[in-house]
Coordinates of C-alpha atoms and ligand atoms in Angstrom, one line a residue:
X1 CA 1.7 -8.7 -123.6
X2 CA 0.0 -7.6 -120.4
X3 CA -0.7 -10.3 -117.8
X4 CA -4.5 -9.7 -118.2
X5 CA -4.2 -10.8 -121.9
X6 CA -2.3 -13.9 -121.0
X7 CA -3.6 -17.0 -122.9
X8 CA -4.8 -20.1 -121.1
X9 CA -1.4 -21.8 -120.4
X10 CA -1.7 -25.6 -121.0
X11 CA 1.4 -27.6 -120.0
X12 CA 2.9 -30.5 -118.1
X13 CA 1.8 -28.6 -115.0
X14 CA -1.9 -28.5 -116.0
X15 CA -3.9 -25.4 -116.9
X16 CA -3.5 -21.8 -115.8
X17 CA -5.3 -18.7 -116.8
X18 CA -6.7 -15.4 -115.9
X19 CA -9.9 -15.7 -113.8
X20 CA -13.0 -14.5 -115.7
X21 CA -11.0 -14.4 -119.0
X22 CA -9.2 -17.6 -119.9
X23 CA -10.0 -19.4 -116.6
X24 CA -13.7 -19.8 -116.1
X25 CA -16.1 -22.4 -114.7
X26 CA -16.7 -23.4 -118.3
X27 CA -13.0 -24.3 -118.7
X28 CA -12.9 -26.0 -115.3
X29 CA -16.0 -28.1 -116.1
X30 CA -14.5 -29.2 -119.4
X31 CA -11.1 -29.9 -117.8
X32 CA -12.8 -32.0 -115.1
X33 CA -14.7 -33.8 -117.8
X34 CA -11.6 -34.4 -119.8
X35 CA -9.7 -35.7 -116.7
X36 CA -12.7 -38.0 -115.7
X37 CA -12.8 -39.4 -119.3
X38 CA -9.1 -39.9 -119.3
X39 CA -9.3 -41.8 -116.0
X40 CA -12.2 -44.0 -117.2
X41 CA -10.2 -44.9 -120.4
X42 CA -6.9 -45.6 -118.6
X43 CA -8.2 -47.4 -115.4
X44 CA -10.9 -49.3 -117.2
X45 CA -13.2 -48.4 -114.3
X46 CA -16.7 -47.0 -114.9
X47 CA -16.5 -44.9 -111.7
X48 CA -13.0 -43.8 -110.9
X49 CA -12.5 -42.1 -107.6
X50 CA -11.0 -38.6 -107.6
X51 CA -9.8 -36.5 -104.7
X52 CA -10.6 -32.8 -105.3
X53 CA -9.1 -29.8 -103.4
X54 CA -8.5 -26.1 -104.0
X55 CA -5.8 -23.8 -102.8
X56 CA -8.0 -21.3 -101.0
X57 CA -7.7 -18.4 -103.4
X58 CA -10.9 -16.5 -103.4
X59 CA -11.8 -17.3 -107.0
X60 CA -11.5 -21.1 -106.3
X61 CA -14.9 -22.3 -105.2
X62 CA -16.9 -21.8 -108.4
X63 CA -14.0 -23.3 -110.4
X64 CA -13.8 -26.3 -108.0
X65 CA -17.6 -26.7 -108.2
X66 CA -17.4 -26.7 -112.0
X67 CA -14.5 -29.2 -112.1
X68 CA -16.5 -31.5 -109.7
X69 CA -19.4 -31.2 -112.0
X70 CA -17.3 -32.2 -115.0
X71 CA -15.9 -35.2 -113.0
X72 CA -19.2 -36.5 -111.7
X73 CA -20.9 -35.9 -115.1
X74 CA -18.4 -38.4 -116.6
X75 CA -19.3 -40.9 -113.8
X76 CA -16.4 -40.3 -111.4
X77 CA -17.0 -40.4 -107.7
X78 CA -15.4 -37.4 -106.0
X79 CA -13.9 -37.0 -102.5
X80 CA -14.1 -33.3 -101.9
X81 CA -11.4 -32.3 -99.3
X82 CA -12.1 -28.5 -99.7
X83 CA -9.3 -26.0 -99.2
X84 CA -6.2 -28.1 -99.2
X85 CA -2.5 -27.8 -99.9
X86 CA -1.5 -29.3 -103.2
X87 CA 0.7 -32.0 -101.3
X88 CA -2.3 -32.8 -99.2
X89 CA -4.2 -33.8 -102.3
X90 CA -1.3 -36.1 -103.1
X91 CA -1.5 -37.6 -99.6
X92 CA -5.3 -38.1 -99.7
X93 CA -5.2 -40.0 -103.1
X94 CA -3.2 -42.7 -101.3
X95 CA -5.3 -42.4 -98.1
X96 CA -8.5 -43.0 -100.1
X97 CA -6.9 -45.4 -102.6
X98 CA -8.3 -43.0 -105.3
X99 CA -7.5 -43.2 -109.0
X100 CA -6.4 -39.6 -109.2
X101 CA -6.7 -36.1 -107.9
X102 CA -7.5 -32.6 -109.1
X103 CA -6.7 -29.4 -107.4
X104 CA -7.8 -25.9 -108.3
X105 CA -4.6 -23.8 -107.9
X106 CA -2.4 -21.3 -109.6
X107 CA 0.4 -22.0 -107.1
X108 CA 2.4 -18.8 -106.5
X109 CA 0.8 -16.7 -109.3
X110 CA -0.9 -13.4 -108.3
X111 CA -4.6 -13.3 -107.3
X112 CA -5.9 -12.7 -110.9
X113 CA -4.7 -16.2 -111.9
X114 CA -6.2 -19.6 -111.2
X115 CA -5.6 -23.0 -112.6
X116 CA -6.1 -26.8 -112.5
X117 CA -3.5 -29.4 -111.8
X118 CA -4.1 -33.2 -112.0
X119 CA -2.4 -36.0 -110.1
X120 CA -2.4 -39.7 -110.9
X121 CA -3.4 -42.6 -108.8
X122 CA 0.0 -42.7 -107.1
X123 CA -0.4 -39.0 -106.2
X124 CA 2.2 -38.0 -108.8
X125 CA 2.1 -35.1 -111.2
X126 CA 1.6 -37.1 -114.5
X127 CA 4.8 -37.4 -116.7
X128 CA 4.8 -35.2 -119.8
X129 CA 3.3 -37.8 -122.2
X130 CA 0.3 -38.4 -119.9
X131 CA -0.1 -34.7 -119.0
X132 CA -0.3 -34.0 -122.8
X133 CA -2.9 -36.7 -123.2
X134 CA -5.1 -35.0 -120.6
X135 CA -4.5 -31.6 -122.1
X136 CA -5.3 -32.9 -125.7
X137 CA -8.6 -34.4 -124.4
X138 CA -9.5 -31.0 -123.0
X139 CA -8.5 -29.1 -126.1
X140 CA -10.4 -31.4 -128.4
X141 CA -13.3 -31.7 -125.9
X142 CA -13.1 -35.5 -126.1
X143 CA -15.3 -36.0 -123.1
X144 CA -17.2 -39.2 -122.4
X145 CA -20.2 -37.9 -120.5
X146 CA -22.0 -40.7 -118.7
X147 CA -25.6 -41.9 -118.7
X148 CA -27.8 -40.0 -116.3
X149 CA -28.1 -42.9 -113.9
X150 CA -24.4 -43.3 -113.8
X151 CA -23.6 -39.8 -112.5
X152 CA -20.9 -39.9 -109.8
X153 CA -21.4 -39.0 -106.1
X154 CA -19.6 -36.4 -104.0
X155 CA -18.4 -37.3 -100.5
X156 CA -16.8 -34.7 -98.3
X157 CA -13.8 -35.3 -96.1
X158 CA -12.7 -32.7 -93.6
X159 CA -9.8 -34.6 -92.2
X160 CA -7.2 -34.0 -94.9
X161 CA -4.9 -31.6 -93.1
X162 CA -4.9 -34.0 -90.1
X163 CA -4.0 -37.0 -92.2
X164 CA -1.2 -35.1 -94.0
X165 CA 0.3 -33.7 -90.7
X166 CA 0.2 -37.2 -89.2
X167 CA 2.0 -38.6 -92.2
X168 CA 4.8 -36.0 -91.7
X169 CA 5.0 -36.6 -88.0
X170 CA 5.4 -40.3 -88.6
X171 CA 8.5 -39.7 -90.7
X172 CA 10.5 -37.1 -88.6
X173 CA 12.2 -37.2 -85.2
X174 CA 9.3 -35.6 -83.3
X175 CA 10.9 -36.1 -79.9
X176 CA 14.1 -34.3 -80.8
X177 CA 12.2 -31.4 -82.3
X178 CA 9.7 -31.1 -79.4
X179 CA 12.5 -31.1 -76.9
X180 CA 13.8 -27.8 -78.3
X181 CA 10.5 -25.9 -77.9
X182 CA 11.4 -23.8 -81.0
X183 CA 9.8 -20.4 -81.5
X184 CA 8.8 -20.2 -85.2
X185 CA 7.1 -17.4 -87.2
X186 CA 4.9 -18.8 -90.0
X187 CA 3.6 -16.8 -93.0
X188 CA 0.9 -18.8 -94.8
X189 CA 0.0 -15.8 -97.1
X190 CA -3.7 -16.5 -96.1
X191 CA -3.5 -19.5 -98.4
X192 CA -4.2 -23.2 -98.1
X193 CA -1.2 -23.8 -95.7
X194 CA -2.8 -21.9 -92.8
X195 CA -4.5 -24.9 -91.0
X196 CA -2.0 -27.7 -91.7
X197 CA 1.1 -25.5 -91.3
X198 CA 0.1 -24.3 -87.9
X199 CA -1.1 -27.8 -86.9
X200 CA 2.2 -29.3 -87.8
X201 CA 4.3 -26.7 -85.9
X202 CA 2.2 -27.0 -82.8
X203 CA 2.4 -30.8 -82.9
X204 CA 6.2 -30.4 -83.1
X205 CA 6.1 -28.4 -79.8
X206 CA 6.8 -25.1 -81.5
X207 CA 5.7 -21.7 -80.1
X208 CA 4.1 -20.3 -83.3
X209 CA 3.6 -16.7 -84.3
X210 CA 1.4 -17.0 -87.4
X211 CA 1.2 -14.1 -89.8
X212 CA -1.2 -14.1 -92.7
X213 CA -2.6 -17.2 -91.1
X214 CA -6.3 -16.7 -91.9
X215 CA -7.4 -18.9 -94.8
X216 CA -9.4 -16.1 -96.5
X217 CA -7.8 -16.6 -99.9
X218 CA -7.1 -12.9 -100.1
X219 CA -3.3 -12.9 -100.1
X220 CA -1.6 -10.8 -97.5
X221 CA 1.2 -9.9 -99.9
X222 CA 2.4 -10.8 -103.4
X223 CA 2.3 -14.6 -103.0
X224 CA 5.5 -15.8 -104.5
X225 CA 7.9 -16.6 -101.6
X226 CA 10.7 -14.3 -102.7
X227 CA 12.7 -11.9 -100.6
X228 CA 10.9 -8.8 -101.7
X229 CA 7.5 -10.3 -100.7
X230 CA 8.6 -11.5 -97.2
X231 CA 9.4 -8.2 -95.5
X232 CA 6.7 -8.8 -92.8
X233 CA 8.0 -12.3 -92.1
X234 CA 11.6 -11.0 -91.8
X235 CA 10.5 -8.2 -89.4
X236 CA 8.3 -10.5 -87.3
X237 CA 11.1 -13.1 -87.0
X238 CA 13.7 -10.5 -86.0
X239 CA 11.4 -9.1 -83.3
X240 CA 10.0 -12.4 -82.0
X241 CA 11.7 -13.4 -78.7
X242 CA 14.2 -16.2 -79.4
X243 CA 12.7 -17.2 -82.8
X244 CA 14.7 -20.1 -84.4
X245 CA 13.5 -19.1 -87.9
X246 CA 10.6 -17.9 -90.0
X247 CA 8.9 -20.0 -92.7
X248 CA 6.9 -18.8 -95.7
X249 CA 4.5 -21.0 -97.7
X250 CA 3.1 -20.2 -101.1
X251 CA -0.7 -20.2 -101.6
X252 CA -0.9 -24.0 -102.4
X253 CA 1.8 -24.7 -99.8
X254 CA 4.1 -26.8 -102.0
X255 CA 7.0 -24.3 -101.7
X256 CA 8.8 -23.1 -98.6
X257 CA 11.1 -20.2 -98.1
X258 CA 13.0 -19.5 -94.9
X259 CA 14.4 -16.6 -92.9
X260 CA 17.0 -17.2 -90.3
X261 CA 16.8 -16.2 -86.6
X262 CA 18.0 -12.7 -87.4
X263 CA 15.3 -12.2 -90.0
X264 CA 17.6 -12.6 -92.9
X265 CA 16.1 -14.3 -96.0
X266 CA 18.5 -17.3 -96.6
X267 CA 17.4 -17.7 -100.2
X268 CA 14.8 -20.1 -101.6
X269 CA 17.6 -22.3 -103.0
X270 CA 18.6 -23.2 -99.4
X271 CA 15.3 -25.0 -98.5
X272 CA 16.1 -28.1 -100.5
X273 CA 19.8 -28.0 -99.4
X274 CA 19.0 -28.0 -95.7
X275 CA 16.4 -30.7 -96.0
X276 CA 18.8 -32.8 -98.1
X277 CA 21.6 -32.3 -95.6
X278 CA 19.3 -33.7 -92.9
X279 CA 18.3 -36.7 -95.0
X280 CA 22.0 -37.4 -95.9
X281 CA 22.9 -37.2 -92.2
X282 CA 20.1 -39.6 -91.4
X283 CA 20.8 -42.2 -94.1
X284 CA 24.6 -41.7 -94.5
X285 CA 24.1 -41.1 -98.2
X286 CA 21.8 -41.8 -101.1
X287 CA 20.4 -40.5 -104.3
X288 CA 18.9 -37.0 -104.6
X289 CA 17.1 -35.5 -107.5
X290 CA 16.9 -31.9 -108.5
X291 CA 16.0 -29.9 -111.6
X292 CA 18.6 -28.3 -113.9
X293 CA 17.9 -24.8 -112.6
X294 CA 18.7 -25.8 -109.0
X295 CA 21.9 -24.5 -107.3
X296 CA 25.0 -26.7 -107.2
X297 CA 25.0 -26.3 -103.4
X298 CA 23.1 -29.6 -103.3
X299 CA 25.8 -31.3 -105.3
X300 CA 28.4 -29.9 -102.8
X301 CA 26.5 -31.1 -99.8
X302 CA 25.9 -34.5 -101.4
X303 CA 29.6 -34.9 -102.1
X304 CA 30.3 -34.9 -98.3
X305 CA 28.5 -38.3 -98.1
X306 CA 30.1 -41.2 -99.8
X307 CA 28.0 -43.0 -102.4
X308 CA 25.6 -40.0 -102.8
X309 CA 24.6 -38.6 -106.2
X310 CA 22.3 -35.9 -107.5
X311 CA 20.1 -36.8 -110.5
X312 CA 19.5 -33.7 -112.6
X313 CA 16.2 -33.5 -114.4
X314 CA 14.0 -31.2 -116.5
X315 CA 12.2 -28.5 -114.5
X316 CA 8.8 -29.5 -113.1
X317 CA 7.7 -31.8 -110.3
X318 CA 6.8 -34.7 -112.6
X319 CA 10.3 -34.7 -114.1
X320 CA 12.0 -34.6 -110.7
X321 CA 9.9 -37.5 -109.5
X322 CA 10.7 -39.5 -112.7
X323 CA 14.3 -39.2 -111.7
X324 CA 13.9 -39.8 -108.0
X325 CA 11.5 -42.7 -107.9
X326 CA 13.3 -45.4 -109.9
X327 CA 16.5 -44.5 -108.1
X328 CA 14.9 -45.1 -104.7
X329 CA 16.0 -41.6 -103.9
X330 CA 15.9 -40.2 -100.3
X331 CA 14.8 -36.6 -101.3
X332 CA 14.1 -34.6 -104.3
X333 CA 13.1 -31.1 -105.2
X334 CA 13.6 -27.8 -106.9
X335 CA 15.5 -24.7 -106.1
X336 CA 12.3 -22.7 -105.7
X337 CA 11.8 -24.1 -102.2
X338 CA 10.0 -27.2 -103.3
X339 CA 11.0 -30.4 -101.4
X340 CA 9.7 -33.8 -102.3
X341 CA 10.0 -36.3 -99.3
X342 CA 8.9 -39.7 -100.7
X343 CA 7.6 -41.2 -97.4
X344 CA 5.0 -38.4 -97.2
X345 CA 4.0 -37.9 -100.9
X346 CA 5.4 -37.4 -104.4
X347 CA 4.4 -33.7 -104.4
X348 CA 6.6 -30.8 -103.3
X349 CA 5.5 -30.3 -99.7
X350 CA 6.1 -27.3 -97.4
X351 CA 5.2 -29.3 -94.3
X352 CA 7.9 -32.0 -94.9
X353 CA 10.4 -29.2 -95.6
X354 CA 9.6 -27.4 -92.4
X355 CA 9.8 -30.6 -90.3
X356 CA 13.1 -31.7 -91.9
X357 CA 14.7 -28.2 -91.4
X358 CA 13.6 -28.2 -87.7
X359 CA 15.0 -31.7 -87.3
X360 CA 18.3 -30.5 -88.7
X361 CA 18.3 -27.5 -86.3
X362 CA 17.4 -29.8 -83.4
X363 CA 20.3 -32.2 -84.1
X364 CA 22.9 -29.6 -85.0
X365 CA 22.1 -27.4 -82.0
X366 CA 23.4 -24.3 -83.8
X367 CA 21.5 -21.3 -85.0
X368 CA 20.2 -21.4 -88.6
X369 CA 22.4 -18.5 -89.6
X370 CA 25.5 -20.5 -88.7
X371 CA 24.3 -23.6 -90.5
X372 CA 23.7 -21.5 -93.6
X373 CA 27.1 -19.7 -93.3
X374 CA 28.7 -23.2 -93.4
X375 CA 27.1 -24.0 -96.8
X376 CA 29.1 -23.4 -100.0
X377 CA 27.6 -20.2 -101.4
X378 CA 27.2 -19.1 -105.0
X379 CA 25.6 -16.1 -106.6
X380 CA 22.6 -16.9 -108.6
X381 CA 20.9 -14.5 -111.1
X382 CA 17.4 -15.3 -112.2
X383 CA 16.0 -13.2 -115.0
X384 CA 12.7 -13.5 -116.8
X385 CA 11.5 -12.0 -120.1
X386 CA 8.0 -11.8 -121.5
X387 CA 7.6 -14.5 -124.1
X388 CA 5.9 -12.0 -126.5
X389 CA 9.0 -9.7 -126.2
X390 CA 11.3 -12.4 -127.5
X391 CA 9.0 -13.2 -130.4
X392 CA 6.6 -15.8 -128.9
X393 CA 6.8 -19.5 -128.5
X394 CA 7.9 -20.0 -132.1
X395 CA 11.1 -18.0 -131.4
X396 CA 12.2 -20.2 -128.5
X397 CA 13.5 -23.2 -130.5
X398 CA 15.7 -21.1 -132.8
X399 CA 17.0 -19.2 -129.9
X400 CA 17.9 -22.4 -128.1
X401 CA 19.6 -23.7 -131.2
X402 CA 21.7 -20.5 -131.4
X403 CA 22.9 -20.9 -127.8
X404 CA 23.8 -24.5 -128.5
X405 CA 25.8 -23.5 -131.6
X406 CA 27.6 -20.7 -129.7
X407 CA 28.6 -22.9 -126.8
X408 CA 29.2 -26.1 -128.8
X409 CA 32.6 -26.5 -127.0
X410 CA 31.1 -26.4 -123.5
X411 CA 29.2 -29.1 -121.6
X412 CA 25.6 -28.8 -122.8
X413 CA 22.3 -30.3 -121.7
X414 CA 19.1 -30.0 -123.8
X415 CA 16.9 -32.1 -121.5
X416 CA 14.9 -28.9 -120.9
X417 CA 15.7 -25.7 -122.8
X418 CA 19.5 -25.5 -122.9
X419 CA 21.9 -25.5 -120.0
X420 CA 25.6 -24.7 -120.5
X421 CA 28.1 -25.7 -117.8
X422 CA 31.4 -23.8 -117.6
X423 CA 34.3 -24.6 -115.3
X424 CA 33.2 -21.8 -113.0
X425 CA 29.4 -21.7 -113.3
X426 CA 26.4 -22.5 -115.4
X427 CA 23.5 -20.8 -117.3
X428 CA 20.1 -22.3 -118.1
X429 CA 17.7 -20.8 -120.7
X430 CA 14.2 -22.2 -121.0
X431 CA 10.5 -21.2 -121.6
X432 CA 8.3 -21.5 -118.5
X433 CA 5.7 -24.2 -118.5
X434 CA 3.2 -22.2 -116.5
X435 CA 3.6 -18.5 -117.5
X436 CA 4.2 -16.7 -120.8
X437 CA 7.8 -16.0 -119.9
X438 CA 11.4 -17.1 -120.8
X439 CA 13.7 -17.7 -117.9
X440 CA 17.5 -17.3 -117.8
X441 CA 19.2 -18.5 -114.7
X442 CA 22.9 -18.5 -114.0
X443 CA 25.1 -19.4 -111.1
X444 CA 28.7 -18.6 -110.4
X445 CA 31.1 -17.6 -107.6
X446 CA 30.2 -13.9 -107.9
X447 CA 27.1 -12.0 -109.0
X448 CA 29.2 -10.2 -111.6
X449 CA 30.2 -13.5 -113.2
X450 CA 26.6 -14.9 -113.0
X451 CA 25.4 -11.7 -114.7
X452 CA 28.0 -12.1 -117.4
X453 CA 26.8 -15.7 -118.1
X454 CA 23.2 -14.5 -118.3
X455 CA 24.3 -11.7 -120.8
X456 CA 26.4 -14.1 -122.8
X457 CA 23.5 -16.5 -123.1
X458 CA 21.0 -13.9 -124.1
X459 CA 23.4 -12.4 -126.7
X460 CA 23.9 -15.9 -128.1
X461 CA 20.2 -16.5 -128.2
X462 CA 19.5 -13.2 -129.7
X463 CA 16.8 -12.4 -127.1
Ligands
MG501 MG1 3.0 -23.7 -105.4

């Protein structure tokens, strides 16, 4: 199936579709109406307050306007924060004591995509059961439109980036970072991170070279922060005089990828590990949470701090938070560069990640390349297959069952898809929540062995 024929994807992560085909203002209005109705039913309030933002992609404004229409037409009052990072929406829900948040974003997906993601009154991605309730309301169009006189009001707030940056600054060692006067290259992909990303780094005393730093919503490169898309960042960092590192945000700025001072991409798996290392140093140890597809580097780093543990969860921010929060965890995240820093918000946050990595650099006083060289390293292989090519969603459950049967003697987890742990590596097979693809991820000491694990898993699954 070609991307342009992709269906509207409805999942724990919200709605994603192709602009003008499956993602239209009509869909956004109904989704806003469904979410507003859900909030009225669950909070018991006639006029819930909802923070609304958009990730800056060029297709966003009509969809955000439609979603705001759907919310106000069900009686919700809206605080419109305009172009904002997804974590900023999380921060502003708390700031305004709102009942929920909605952001128009397709995260790292290419420009033809857009989507809608909802957050609850604690600024959390709703857990699967609640997310399903919102999606079901949307699918069944169970929308509780309000009386004409009860239409909600829209208030604008242009301070969101400032509030978010201040929250990060209040929770990192600003003096130590400022004293270093780091030179940093930032690639914001012309997305929602442009304003807040630059503001944070300048407040931290960094000399900032900003590439793709205009919030035009027209991405400067393929937006997913992977090595092949960050060539310009790598070159700019290598050439910049005395740069400590380069940072890349995805369009909604919840993920962060890093290149070292030589311009070498350190791998998106390292973002969480470096931030976790700093938090473990700070606290002496504690609980971390990471999803099942995240590198075991984080387990190795945690094992250096007595009493630390890593809680493994299903993929998706809501699942990581569901593991992190009750454990009073110090940090959580996902191997894709998503770091959740509880004092700031319960959403993966590129600003928190940047600040913690700079704090680590400031305290260690060694170049990033050396810090990374000292981490245990594994080879990770990430493959994806079109869902249609493996026989569609209906083929996934039987494929998972075949993998479980084939590896019945190994350590298995079926919390999310199936993960098989071997003595010298692991492999994880699952259907994506947000795209019509199936992912197979394996990690081992060598790339050859990780490839072998991927192949063995695919063979067992028959895909
Ligand atoms: Mg994202």
